[in-house]
XYZ file of C-alpha atoms in Angstrom:
711
model
C -28.978 -62.058 -68.241
C -29.720 -63.285 -64.713
C -32.500 -65.678 -65.718
C -33.459 -67.705 -68.777
C -36.732 -66.857 -70.579
C -37.177 -70.451 -71.774
C -37.053 -72.457 -68.573
C -37.813 -76.164 -68.844
C -41.072 -77.428 -67.396
C -39.932 -79.007 -64.105
C -43.213 -80.900 -63.702
C -42.277 -83.344 -66.447
C -40.225 -86.401 -65.549
C -36.634 -85.269 -65.054
C -33.337 -86.983 -64.485
C -31.411 -86.355 -61.300
C -27.800 -87.415 -61.044
C -25.729 -87.914 -57.879
C -24.003 -84.556 -58.128
C -21.558 -83.209 -55.546
C -21.851 -82.294 -51.843
C -20.005 -79.024 -52.297
C -20.572 -76.208 -52.768
C -23.754 -76.112 -50.737
C -26.818 -74.522 -52.277
C -27.725 -74.370 -55.975
C -24.776 -74.058 -58.370
C -25.386 -73.513 -62.093
C -22.493 -74.647 -64.293
C -23.785 -73.650 -67.738
C -25.686 -76.844 -68.542
C -27.451 -77.769 -65.302
C -27.580 -77.147 -61.564
C -26.132 -79.008 -58.598
C -28.173 -78.904 -55.381
C -26.773 -79.657 -51.924
C -28.309 -79.288 -48.453
C -26.728 -80.008 -45.070
C -28.815 -81.947 -42.545
C -27.602 -84.443 -40.000
C -31.080 -85.477 -38.825
C -32.790 -85.859 -42.222
C -33.896 -89.326 -43.283
C -34.794 -88.156 -46.781
C -34.677 -84.807 -48.633
C -36.870 -83.800 -51.552
C -35.844 -81.124 -54.047
C -38.975 -79.236 -55.094
C -39.000 -77.491 -58.498
C -41.735 -75.051 -59.512
C -42.933 -74.099 -62.993
C -44.374 -70.756 -64.080
C -47.861 -71.676 -62.848
C -46.533 -72.766 -59.465
C -46.894 -76.498 -60.112
C -44.431 -78.525 -58.063
C -42.207 -81.456 -59.008
C -40.521 -83.348 -56.176
C -37.261 -85.204 -56.698
C -35.444 -87.160 -53.998
C -31.842 -86.026 -53.595
C -30.106 -89.323 -54.308
C -26.870 -89.037 -52.339
C -25.681 -88.115 -48.858
C -22.020 -87.242 -48.367
C -20.508 -85.639 -45.258
C -24.043 -84.977 -43.924
C -24.947 -83.153 -47.157
C -27.833 -84.360 -49.332
C -27.113 -83.660 -52.985
C -28.066 -84.186 -56.620
C -27.505 -82.681 -60.069
C -30.380 -81.857 -62.423
C -29.483 -81.278 -66.115
C -31.023 -78.308 -67.952
C -32.023 -76.435 -64.781
C -31.057 -72.863 -65.496
C -30.974 -69.433 -63.784
C -34.420 -68.242 -62.806
C -35.594 -71.717 -61.732
C -37.544 -71.592 -58.446
C -37.002 -74.340 -55.907
C -37.192 -75.389 -52.259
C -36.638 -78.429 -50.053
C -38.791 -80.766 -47.986
C -36.941 -82.580 -45.216
C -38.236 -85.905 -43.896
C -37.175 -86.858 -40.405
C -38.218 -86.991 -36.764
C -40.621 -84.470 -35.251
C -39.982 -84.531 -31.505
C -39.730 -80.978 -30.126
C -38.916 -82.212 -26.623
C -35.655 -83.571 -28.092
C -35.070 -80.516 -30.310
C -36.154 -82.355 -33.488
C -38.618 -80.505 -35.749
C -38.559 -82.055 -39.234
C -41.839 -81.690 -41.138
C -41.964 -82.511 -44.877
C -45.282 -80.684 -45.241
C -43.363 -77.439 -44.984
C -41.481 -76.085 -47.993
C -38.078 -74.803 -46.850
C -35.820 -72.115 -48.216
C -32.279 -73.105 -49.108
C -29.961 -71.548 -46.487
C -27.491 -70.988 -49.340
C -30.011 -69.513 -51.805
C -28.391 -66.689 -53.803
C -31.800 -65.165 -54.575
C -35.294 -65.480 -53.119
C -38.621 -64.751 -54.826
C -41.740 -63.710 -52.959
C -42.515 -63.033 -49.323
C -43.951 -64.851 -46.331
C -47.751 -64.825 -46.283
C -48.833 -65.318 -42.696
C -51.084 -68.367 -42.646
C -51.437 -71.219 -40.116
C -49.895 -73.567 -42.681
C -46.429 -72.030 -42.283
C -46.261 -73.229 -38.673
C -45.037 -76.803 -38.129
C -47.537 -77.482 -35.340
C -51.308 -77.251 -34.937
C -52.178 -73.776 -33.717
C -54.396 -73.735 -30.648
C -53.716 -77.317 -29.583
C -52.762 -78.016 -25.959
C -48.993 -78.054 -25.790
C -48.920 -75.900 -28.933
C -45.766 -76.975 -30.807
C -45.774 -80.606 -29.664
C -48.347 -81.813 -32.217
C -47.193 -81.756 -35.850
C -49.291 -79.962 -38.470
C -49.414 -81.468 -41.968
C -50.863 -78.579 -43.986
C -48.767 -77.773 -47.064
C -46.991 -74.426 -46.562
C -45.859 -74.030 -50.195
C -48.573 -71.529 -51.223
C -47.545 -69.176 -48.421
C -43.737 -69.113 -48.388
C -41.024 -67.683 -50.696
C -39.052 -69.689 -53.240
C -35.319 -70.050 -53.566
C -34.017 -69.141 -57.048
C -31.132 -70.510 -59.131
C -28.968 -67.555 -60.195
C -26.544 -66.739 -62.956
C -23.111 -66.505 -61.286
C -21.469 -64.536 -64.114
C -21.158 -60.750 -64.102
C -18.905 -58.294 -65.944
C -17.100 -56.378 -63.206
C -14.806 -54.557 -65.651
C -11.884 -53.261 -63.581
C -13.795 -53.059 -60.294
C -11.774 -53.805 -57.185
C -11.949 -53.314 -53.450
C -10.983 -49.723 -52.682
C -9.270 -50.522 -49.360
C -9.627 -46.980 -48.029
C -7.366 -46.810 -44.945
C -9.293 -46.880 -41.691
C -7.985 -43.500 -40.536
C -9.254 -41.868 -43.761
C -12.684 -43.461 -43.533
C -15.919 -41.518 -42.991
C -18.951 -43.820 -42.732
C -22.498 -42.926 -43.774
C -25.113 -45.251 -42.255
C -28.029 -45.413 -44.687
C -31.140 -47.397 -45.560
C -31.350 -48.516 -49.207
C -35.075 -47.843 -49.495
C -35.413 -44.784 -47.294
C -32.549 -42.903 -48.959
C -34.180 -42.432 -52.368
C -37.859 -43.395 -52.007
C -38.874 -39.688 -51.968
C -36.048 -38.254 -54.046
C -37.702 -36.166 -56.805
C -34.702 -36.337 -59.142
C -34.325 -40.121 -59.034
C -36.505 -41.835 -61.685
C -39.707 -43.057 -60.065
C -39.099 -46.691 -61.040
C -35.697 -46.667 -59.300
C -36.635 -45.015 -56.031
C -36.042 -47.120 -52.954
C -33.886 -49.682 -54.757
C -30.281 -50.737 -55.248
C -30.414 -48.999 -58.628
C -31.717 -45.852 -56.926
C -28.791 -45.823 -54.520
C -26.488 -46.096 -57.561
C -28.294 -43.353 -59.497
C -26.319 -40.226 -60.482
C -28.415 -38.106 -58.117
C -27.693 -40.316 -55.095
C -24.017 -40.639 -55.959
C -23.735 -36.860 -56.341
C -25.063 -36.300 -52.820
C -22.632 -38.820 -51.306
C -19.672 -37.359 -53.180
C -20.488 -33.768 -52.264
C -20.892 -34.832 -48.656
C -17.439 -36.395 -48.780
C -18.110 -39.750 -47.118
C -15.885 -42.684 -48.070
C -18.225 -45.583 -47.230
C -21.915 -46.361 -47.037
C -22.961 -48.740 -44.271
C -26.204 -50.290 -45.498
C -28.851 -51.390 -43.046
C -29.572 -55.108 -43.566
C -29.894 -56.212 -47.174
C -29.933 -59.962 -46.549
C -33.378 -61.350 -47.382
C -35.602 -60.707 -44.375
C -39.174 -61.279 -43.195
C -41.855 -58.840 -42.078
C -42.964 -60.046 -38.636
C -46.562 -61.249 -38.267
C -47.213 -58.909 -35.332
C -46.203 -55.947 -37.506
C -48.212 -57.078 -40.516
C -51.299 -57.402 -38.320
C -50.841 -53.757 -37.272
C -50.376 -52.604 -40.871
C -46.619 -52.082 -40.375
C -43.438 -53.577 -41.841
C -39.982 -54.540 -40.637
C -38.325 -51.454 -42.121
C -34.859 -51.904 -40.645
C -34.618 -55.540 -41.772
C -33.043 -57.148 -38.689
C -34.988 -60.362 -39.310
C -32.869 -62.339 -41.762
C -33.839 -65.579 -43.443
C -31.412 -65.669 -46.411
C -27.752 -64.923 -45.733
C -26.669 -65.067 -49.386
C -29.642 -63.320 -51.014
C -30.027 -59.548 -51.538
C -33.447 -58.534 -50.241
C -35.820 -58.762 -53.187
C -38.016 -55.761 -52.291
C -35.065 -53.438 -52.970
C -34.781 -54.590 -56.579
C -36.057 -52.462 -59.452
C -35.376 -55.143 -62.062
C -36.970 -58.314 -60.695
C -36.573 -61.038 -58.081
C -35.753 -64.123 -60.145
C -32.039 -63.441 -59.806
C -32.158 -59.920 -61.248
C -31.680 -58.525 -57.729
C -28.228 -60.111 -57.619
C -27.150 -58.423 -60.841
C -28.633 -55.099 -59.700
C -26.814 -55.270 -56.375
C -23.535 -55.930 -58.164
C -24.104 -52.960 -60.464
C -24.743 -50.799 -57.398
C -21.455 -51.861 -55.817
C -19.557 -51.320 -59.059
C -21.038 -47.814 -59.408
C -20.286 -46.828 -55.818
C -16.717 -48.091 -56.164
C -16.284 -46.039 -59.330
C -17.298 -43.003 -57.245
C -14.684 -43.847 -54.593
C -17.232 -45.100 -52.050
C -16.916 -48.409 -50.201
C -19.876 -50.642 -49.338
C -20.210 -52.030 -45.805
C -23.103 -54.348 -44.938
C -24.917 -54.445 -41.615
C -25.294 -58.205 -41.108
C -27.465 -60.183 -38.690
C -25.859 -63.551 -38.007
C -27.020 -63.707 -34.390
C -30.613 -64.897 -35.009
C -33.096 -65.684 -37.784
C -36.681 -64.775 -38.642
C -38.011 -68.124 -37.380
C -38.374 -66.826 -33.813
C -38.892 -68.985 -30.736
C -40.424 -72.466 -30.411
C -43.800 -71.075 -31.486
C -42.433 -69.410 -34.626
C -42.939 -70.373 -38.284
C -40.982 -73.007 -40.190
C -39.250 -71.300 -43.098
C -35.802 -72.884 -43.407
C -33.294 -73.733 -40.669
C -35.805 -75.066 -38.122
C -37.078 -77.739 -40.490
C -33.642 -78.665 -41.869
C -31.774 -79.375 -38.630
C -33.160 -77.465 -35.668
C -30.621 -78.560 -33.050
C -27.649 -77.841 -35.308
C -28.693 -74.320 -36.288
C -30.077 -72.984 -32.991
C -28.924 -72.699 -29.389
C -31.303 -74.871 -27.389
C -31.873 -74.660 -23.662
C -31.440 -77.540 -21.202
C -34.970 -78.469 -22.197
C -34.315 -78.919 -25.915
C -37.846 -77.840 -26.774
C -36.942 -74.205 -26.089
C -34.346 -71.771 -27.436
C -31.684 -69.692 -25.747
C -32.298 -66.073 -26.645
C -29.443 -63.553 -26.366
C -30.968 -61.237 -28.951
C -34.499 -60.524 -27.753
C -35.927 -62.083 -30.925
C -36.696 -65.618 -29.765
C -33.616 -67.531 -30.911
C -29.849 -67.390 -31.271
C -27.795 -69.147 -33.920
C -25.633 -71.953 -32.574
C -22.074 -70.670 -32.822
C -20.811 -73.959 -31.356
C -21.894 -75.848 -34.474
C -19.215 -76.217 -37.169
C -21.958 -76.154 -39.806
C -23.322 -72.830 -38.572
C -19.817 -71.437 -38.535
C -19.358 -72.740 -42.086
C -22.627 -71.088 -43.154
C -21.560 -67.715 -41.756
C -18.033 -67.871 -43.127
C -19.275 -69.004 -46.545
C -21.800 -66.170 -46.549
C -19.221 -63.539 -45.614
C -16.760 -64.746 -48.240
C -19.520 -64.806 -50.855
C -20.357 -61.147 -50.254
C -16.689 -60.183 -50.466
C -15.587 -62.334 -53.411
C -18.762 -62.496 -55.502
C -20.556 -59.268 -54.536
C -17.393 -57.171 -53.956
C -18.487 -55.576 -50.665
C -15.758 -53.997 -48.553
C -16.686 -54.913 -45.012
C -19.318 -55.765 -42.435
C -20.936 -54.357 -39.326
C -22.065 -57.257 -37.129
C -25.355 -56.706 -35.318
C -25.296 -57.762 -31.637
C -21.814 -59.157 -32.187
C -21.403 -60.301 -28.578
C -23.822 -63.125 -29.426
C -21.306 -64.467 -31.950
C -18.805 -64.907 -29.116
C -21.050 -67.001 -26.876
C -19.642 -70.511 -27.038
C -21.271 -71.567 -23.779
C -23.075 -68.798 -21.915
C -20.333 -66.268 -21.270
C -18.971 -63.976 -23.949
C -15.574 -65.284 -25.079
C -13.703 -62.949 -27.382
C -11.443 -65.827 -28.455
C -14.387 -67.931 -29.585
C -14.225 -70.103 -32.690
C -15.877 -67.488 -34.915
C -13.235 -64.856 -34.240
C -10.459 -67.414 -34.631
C -11.830 -68.331 -38.054
C -12.028 -64.702 -39.149
C -8.497 -64.029 -37.902
C -6.947 -66.748 -40.053
C -9.150 -66.320 -43.112
C -7.141 -64.829 -46.013
C -10.229 -63.020 -47.377
C -12.164 -61.836 -44.332
C -9.133 -60.759 -42.332
C -8.451 -58.145 -45.018
C -11.827 -56.347 -45.046
C -13.367 -53.868 -42.635
C -14.830 -55.629 -39.590
C -17.060 -53.664 -37.217
C -18.737 -55.059 -34.109
C -21.826 -53.817 -32.376
C -20.197 -54.908 -29.112
C -23.233 -55.896 -27.070
C -26.287 -58.148 -26.949
C -29.181 -58.475 -24.492
C -27.779 -61.425 -22.523
C -25.988 -61.303 -19.190
C -22.477 -59.889 -19.599
C -23.305 -58.842 -23.129
C -21.907 -55.279 -22.984
C -18.425 -55.789 -24.432
C -17.262 -52.355 -25.637
C -13.475 -52.493 -25.919
C -13.185 -56.267 -25.711
C -13.087 -57.440 -29.336
C -9.989 -58.884 -31.069
C -7.287 -56.819 -32.690
C -8.616 -56.873 -36.271
C -11.951 -55.426 -35.197
C -13.291 -51.924 -34.866
C -16.311 -51.309 -32.649
C -19.318 -49.070 -32.435
C -18.257 -46.993 -29.446
C -21.388 -46.578 -27.355
C -19.349 -44.824 -24.670
C -18.380 -42.138 -27.173
C -22.053 -41.530 -28.004
C -23.053 -41.296 -24.346
C -20.194 -39.025 -23.322
C -20.611 -36.540 -26.156
C -24.355 -36.353 -25.594
C -23.834 -35.769 -21.879
C -21.205 -33.081 -22.439
C -23.293 -30.935 -24.751
C -26.476 -31.214 -22.704
C -24.516 -29.963 -19.708
C -24.304 -33.035 -17.511
C -21.734 -32.895 -14.691
C -18.645 -35.126 -14.698
C -18.673 -35.597 -18.476
C -15.424 -33.711 -19.081
C -13.000 -36.344 -17.762
C -14.442 -39.067 -19.958
C -14.577 -36.682 -22.913
C -10.772 -36.488 -22.958
C -10.586 -40.217 -23.689
C -13.418 -40.217 -26.210
C -12.115 -37.237 -28.190
C -8.665 -38.807 -28.570
C -9.811 -42.238 -29.775
C -10.641 -44.004 -26.480
C -7.186 -45.289 -25.639
C -8.595 -46.602 -22.354
C -10.656 -49.084 -24.373
C -8.425 -50.048 -27.301
C -4.743 -49.250 -26.719
C -3.845 -52.071 -24.334
C -4.540 -54.881 -26.827
C -2.599 -53.381 -29.737
C -5.372 -51.567 -31.551
C -5.215 -48.039 -32.966
C -7.569 -45.042 -32.614
C -9.552 -46.214 -35.635
C -10.769 -49.173 -33.559
C -13.310 -46.655 -32.291
C -16.286 -46.107 -34.595
C -17.496 -42.796 -33.197
C -21.138 -41.831 -33.523
C -23.619 -39.530 -31.848
C -26.700 -40.926 -33.598
C -27.463 -44.115 -35.510
C -30.524 -45.841 -36.943
C -31.456 -47.073 -33.461
C -32.596 -44.023 -31.488
C -33.201 -40.354 -32.169
C -31.988 -38.627 -35.294
C -29.713 -35.646 -34.685
C -32.621 -33.232 -35.147
C -34.734 -35.178 -32.664
C -31.853 -35.452 -30.192
C -32.037 -31.682 -29.684
C -35.844 -31.462 -29.979
C -37.232 -34.113 -27.615
C -36.707 -35.109 -24.002
C -38.988 -38.120 -24.301
C -39.605 -40.784 -26.942
C -42.809 -40.528 -28.975
C -43.312 -44.012 -30.410
C -47.108 -44.169 -30.474
C -47.083 -44.876 -34.231
C -45.417 -48.235 -33.499
C -48.647 -49.513 -31.938
C -47.034 -50.604 -28.660
C -48.458 -47.836 -26.431
C -45.050 -46.109 -26.374
C -43.539 -48.961 -24.342
C -40.898 -49.852 -26.951
C -37.594 -48.057 -27.494
C -34.988 -46.713 -25.099
C -36.300 -44.605 -22.209
C -32.970 -42.954 -21.369
C -31.816 -41.102 -24.471
C -29.434 -38.474 -23.069
C -31.329 -35.972 -25.176
C -32.381 -32.379 -24.483
C -35.188 -30.512 -26.195
C -33.620 -27.081 -25.597
C -36.685 -25.902 -23.712
C -39.652 -27.030 -25.817
C -40.801 -30.571 -26.589
C -41.056 -31.100 -30.344
C -41.565 -28.576 -33.154
C -41.532 -24.885 -32.265
C -41.432 -21.462 -33.909
C -39.595 -19.891 -30.975
C -36.515 -18.329 -32.676
C -34.341 -18.659 -29.558
C -35.073 -22.382 -29.225
C -34.581 -22.972 -32.958
C -31.222 -21.156 -32.846
C -30.082 -23.189 -29.841
C -31.077 -26.443 -31.500
C -29.183 -25.505 -34.653
C -26.112 -24.659 -32.579
C -26.344 -27.958 -30.699
C -26.535 -29.890 -33.968
C -23.412 -28.080 -35.150
C -21.702 -28.886 -31.835
C -22.450 -32.587 -32.158
C -21.367 -32.949 -35.778
C -18.235 -30.817 -35.251
C -17.215 -32.872 -32.225
C -17.776 -36.068 -34.183
C -15.710 -35.044 -37.201
C -12.859 -33.499 -35.214
C -12.431 -36.504 -32.884
C -9.803 -39.182 -33.387
C -11.266 -42.477 -34.561
C -13.658 -43.223 -37.412
C -16.729 -40.959 -37.635
C -20.081 -42.434 -38.597
C -22.820 -40.059 -39.755
C -26.432 -41.208 -39.590
C -27.885 -40.829 -43.060
C -30.285 -37.917 -43.186
C -28.820 -36.025 -40.242
C -26.998 -33.793 -42.688
C -30.292 -32.613 -44.232
C -32.223 -32.225 -40.962
C -34.203 -35.483 -41.030
C -36.684 -35.956 -38.185
C -38.611 -39.039 -37.042
C -41.020 -36.850 -35.036
C -39.568 -38.063 -31.764
C -39.757 -41.779 -32.614
C -36.605 -43.402 -31.258
C -37.429 -46.922 -32.451
C -38.641 -46.507 -36.031
C -37.831 -50.121 -36.953
C -41.357 -50.678 -38.259
C -41.987 -47.309 -39.933
C -41.618 -47.833 -43.679
C -43.143 -44.419 -44.357
C -42.497 -40.689 -44.061
C -41.383 -41.110 -40.434
C -38.219 -42.872 -41.639
C -37.789 -41.814 -45.257
C -35.500 -38.955 -46.281
C -37.403 -35.736 -47.001
C -35.624 -34.267 -50.008
C -38.200 -31.470 -50.385
C -37.161 -29.795 -47.116
C -33.373 -30.055 -47.000
C -31.608 -27.898 -44.414
C -29.101 -26.535 -46.929
C -27.329 -24.383 -44.347
C -26.564 -27.360 -42.088
C -25.738 -29.581 -45.064
C -23.100 -27.070 -46.135
C -21.712 -27.006 -42.586
C -21.349 -30.803 -42.544
C -19.659 -30.791 -45.953
C -17.143 -28.193 -44.767
C -16.332 -30.276 -41.690
C -15.826 -33.482 -43.685
C -13.538 -31.575 -46.045
C -11.623 -30.083 -43.106
C -11.056 -33.556 -41.696
C -9.939 -34.905 -45.068
C -7.469 -32.064 -45.610
C -5.850 -32.196 -42.158
C -4.247 -35.418 -40.890
C -4.021 -33.976 -37.376
C -7.724 -34.880 -36.987
C -7.300 -38.482 -38.168
C -4.074 -39.751 -36.632
C -3.112 -43.390 -37.069
C -1.380 -43.600 -33.687
C -2.179 -42.580 -30.163
C -1.286 -39.239 -28.668
C 1.734 -39.478 -26.395
C 0.987 -36.398 -24.286
C 4.564 -35.286 -24.848
C 6.907 -34.135 -27.592
C 7.571 -37.002 -29.964
C 10.751 -35.697 -31.585
C 12.143 -33.665 -28.716
C 11.666 -30.037 -27.857
C 8.355 -28.298 -27.402
C 5.426 -28.272 -27.694
C 3.805 -31.658 -27.113
C 1.562 -33.496 -29.575
C -1.508 -32.579 -27.505
C -2.135 -30.236 -24.591
C -5.233 -29.419 -22.537
C -6.107 -25.965 -21.160
C -8.586 -24.382 -18.831
C -10.520 -21.382 -20.160
C -8.076 -19.080 -18.338
C -5.180 -20.392 -20.464
C -3.562 -22.519 -17.744
C -2.884 -26.182 -18.407
C -5.372 -28.662 -16.999
C -4.400 -30.333 -13.714
C -5.649 -33.651 -12.397
C -8.032 -31.724 -10.173
C -9.447 -29.868 -13.173
C -10.296 -33.153 -14.879
C -12.154 -34.445 -11.828
C -14.060 -31.234 -11.236
C -17.591 -32.511 -11.687
C -18.937 -29.130 -12.744
C -16.294 -28.317 -15.358
C -17.817 -28.129 -18.837
C -15.259 -26.143 -20.817
C -11.698 -26.658 -21.998
C -9.189 -25.941 -24.753
C -7.385 -28.652 -26.739
C -4.134 -28.003 -28.619
C -3.454 -30.369 -31.551
C 0.117 -30.130 -32.798
C 0.409 -30.601 -36.556
C 4.209 -30.812 -36.309
C 4.073 -33.813 -33.988
C 2.253 -36.549 -35.898
C 3.992 -39.815 -35.062
C 2.944 -42.127 -37.894
C 4.642 -41.678 -41.292
C 2.529 -41.200 -44.420
C 2.209 -44.047 -47.003
C 5.513 -43.018 -48.615
C 7.351 -43.134 -45.288
C 7.740 -39.378 -45.003
C 7.114 -37.378 -41.857
C 3.688 -35.751 -42.134
C 3.250 -32.106 -41.207
C 0.026 -30.253 -40.766
C -1.335 -27.029 -39.356
C -1.743 -26.873 -35.594
C -5.172 -26.205 -34.126
C -6.704 -25.074 -30.866
C -10.191 -26.319 -30.122
C -12.225 -24.311 -27.603
C -15.151 -26.228 -26.148
C -17.740 -24.355 -24.100
C -20.548 -26.710 -23.055
C -21.512 -24.280 -20.272
C -24.801 -22.375 -20.386
C -22.924 -19.067 -20.056
C -20.695 -17.153 -22.451
C -16.986 -17.514 -21.606
C -13.787 -15.694 -22.511
C -10.998 -18.149 -23.314
C -7.428 -16.937 -22.812
C -5.093 -18.256 -25.493
C -2.026 -20.050 -24.110
C 1.340 -18.321 -24.264
C 4.705 -19.914 -24.872
C 5.523 -22.357 -27.666
C 1.954 -23.159 -28.724
C 1.555 -20.262 -31.113
C 1.602 -16.481 -31.339
C -1.269 -15.777 -33.695
C -4.454 -17.685 -34.454
C -7.252 -17.523 -37.036
C -10.793 -18.676 -36.358
C -11.804 -21.275 -38.966
C -14.909 -22.745 -37.357
C -17.475 -21.457 -34.894
C -20.678 -23.371 -34.193
C -22.126 -20.066 -33.021
C -21.551 -18.862 -36.591
C -19.437 -15.822 -35.631
C -17.464 -14.061 -38.365
C -13.769 -15.005 -38.878
C -11.233 -13.137 -36.749
C -7.565 -13.297 -35.781
C -6.273 -13.600 -32.197
C -2.871 -13.347 -30.511
C -1.354 -15.441 -27.725
C -2.531 -14.164 -24.372
C -5.549 -12.560 -26.005
C -9.149 -13.393 -25.253
C -11.584 -15.282 -27.451
C -15.268 -14.836 -26.610
C -17.078 -18.164 -26.927
C -20.848 -18.198 -26.684
C -22.715 -20.595 -24.441
C -22.819 -24.152 -25.815
C -20.413 -23.379 -28.623
C -17.314 -24.934 -30.149
C -14.629 -22.766 -31.779
C -11.702 -24.061 -33.833
C -8.614 -21.877 -34.278
C -5.729 -22.504 -36.671
C -2.204 -21.372 -35.809
C -0.932 -18.906 -38.393
C 2.401 -18.077 -36.721
């Protein structure tokens, strides 16, 4: 059980003992609960306990140790709702914003009940006054804000363990917990859109048949729906607006929000692990839901504003590297402790397998510049828990110098935005894309090799949650974000997309066929490239957002998976490609290509050819109009040994890429590369055939063909 049905009435007179400063947060030990809150500026801290009717009892935390206010309350059990009120100075000009009229969430709360109700009382200042935030408001915010919840820390994990799938064998599936199953007809109605729905047999069956090894979940830390969205009848669907870094978002729980969401999340992880699927969390440690100096007071701002947030030279205002109004203060040891404690909690207590860090360049800003050797990365490097899980950076933020692709430390992999841009440009026929494609297809050695990283440092993707889906990438030239209520001003304007001749839906069979071929080109390129492929959830079934490239606020059919209209033909194609990658190590090498024979003799581990069968010269790579090439991948020349130390051998392949708008005849290379070839993949869907060295292979316009050497 995650909560106790017979909770004591906290409104009666209760004892509070000194307790302990650590661990921070609310810790149930079987007989009572210890509470501890960090604040350097507080003059007094009240623990607020709520009964079933919402009546509040306030108890002063009796002790302060190492800047932590703490106390122990006997008989407080799982399911108990609580919050804090922090007494101290309110002087925004000096960065001080304490206001005991505002009930505050525990930054270490393991569960949160309820949601923010947008009311003037949740703001710490008097709305509409001259100077806005300078005059303190004393309305009680408790009726309008969520409650922290004491949780049961015990859970039966059975024999669950971290799967530790090697990076080079990993295939990531980026997916939204709610959107994945909310319309799935075979998932029980009461489980749709929840952690339990994601762990349902129907959802697991889809993931297993697809062949992915990890789900990367869009944010599941407790988050807030922005007031501007609520006023427009929308919601923060993506969830990049965190307020609780230890709490699974309560709206994704089918079983309750008084701690039951914690148990349900753990069951989801245990079920996914049993199916051989890792769980990676998209985490947002760069900012919080409290916004800029005019934002609400929900937690951090009222506890110790200057410690938690980066303040400008005028301490009234916030530095904003995220575009959301604030940035967490990575120079503060207490913020670093919060983040590290949160990460370790999700690994050790919730059994997740890794993290994708949103706007990770912000985490490296110790002063103003991005410093990849900042304190946060030093802490991760030496941590015996976090250094052993999957770490993925979104290597940019919105501040000056924030684009840092290729510049993260050795333990880190990165979302490779250059891969996305290059592959999109190649297949839509842009000039000068071929030279960069050589690097991107082989793992981006120009970005990652010099500092000791391997090809799997590159998280390759063509589409992700932010932008067009794969179907929309080939169906729209322009964004169509009118449903967001921002007059189509939001979202990226330069998408590197191509509508194949018609904007949006069409019945033209030629356009439909071209779009289908382009989708096959993109997914085949992704899954045959060196590095770690990431598939956007729903692309495999033909999901469309109707041209919306910024569906962050669309918690509706625009974003949800449409299981009634699955593109079964394309789904089967994606499954075959994932299986091909899994079965052939030549497509997922652990080490870089050398461009020469590794063990002596011929041929080399990789070779590049023009369509006429001649090897590529330097001039061919710099030919701005070249859009076609052949790539030989030698299965006999794989440098890295397998886990048992043996020399791996695989089939050899020849990849023919024709991104030109005309049909081409490729001449197969002569010599040591192979005498006879079989066609195993053709995005133009041609029937299988065999070819001999020196022979010609017809490749349709905008088509990729994969040949396997048979002798």
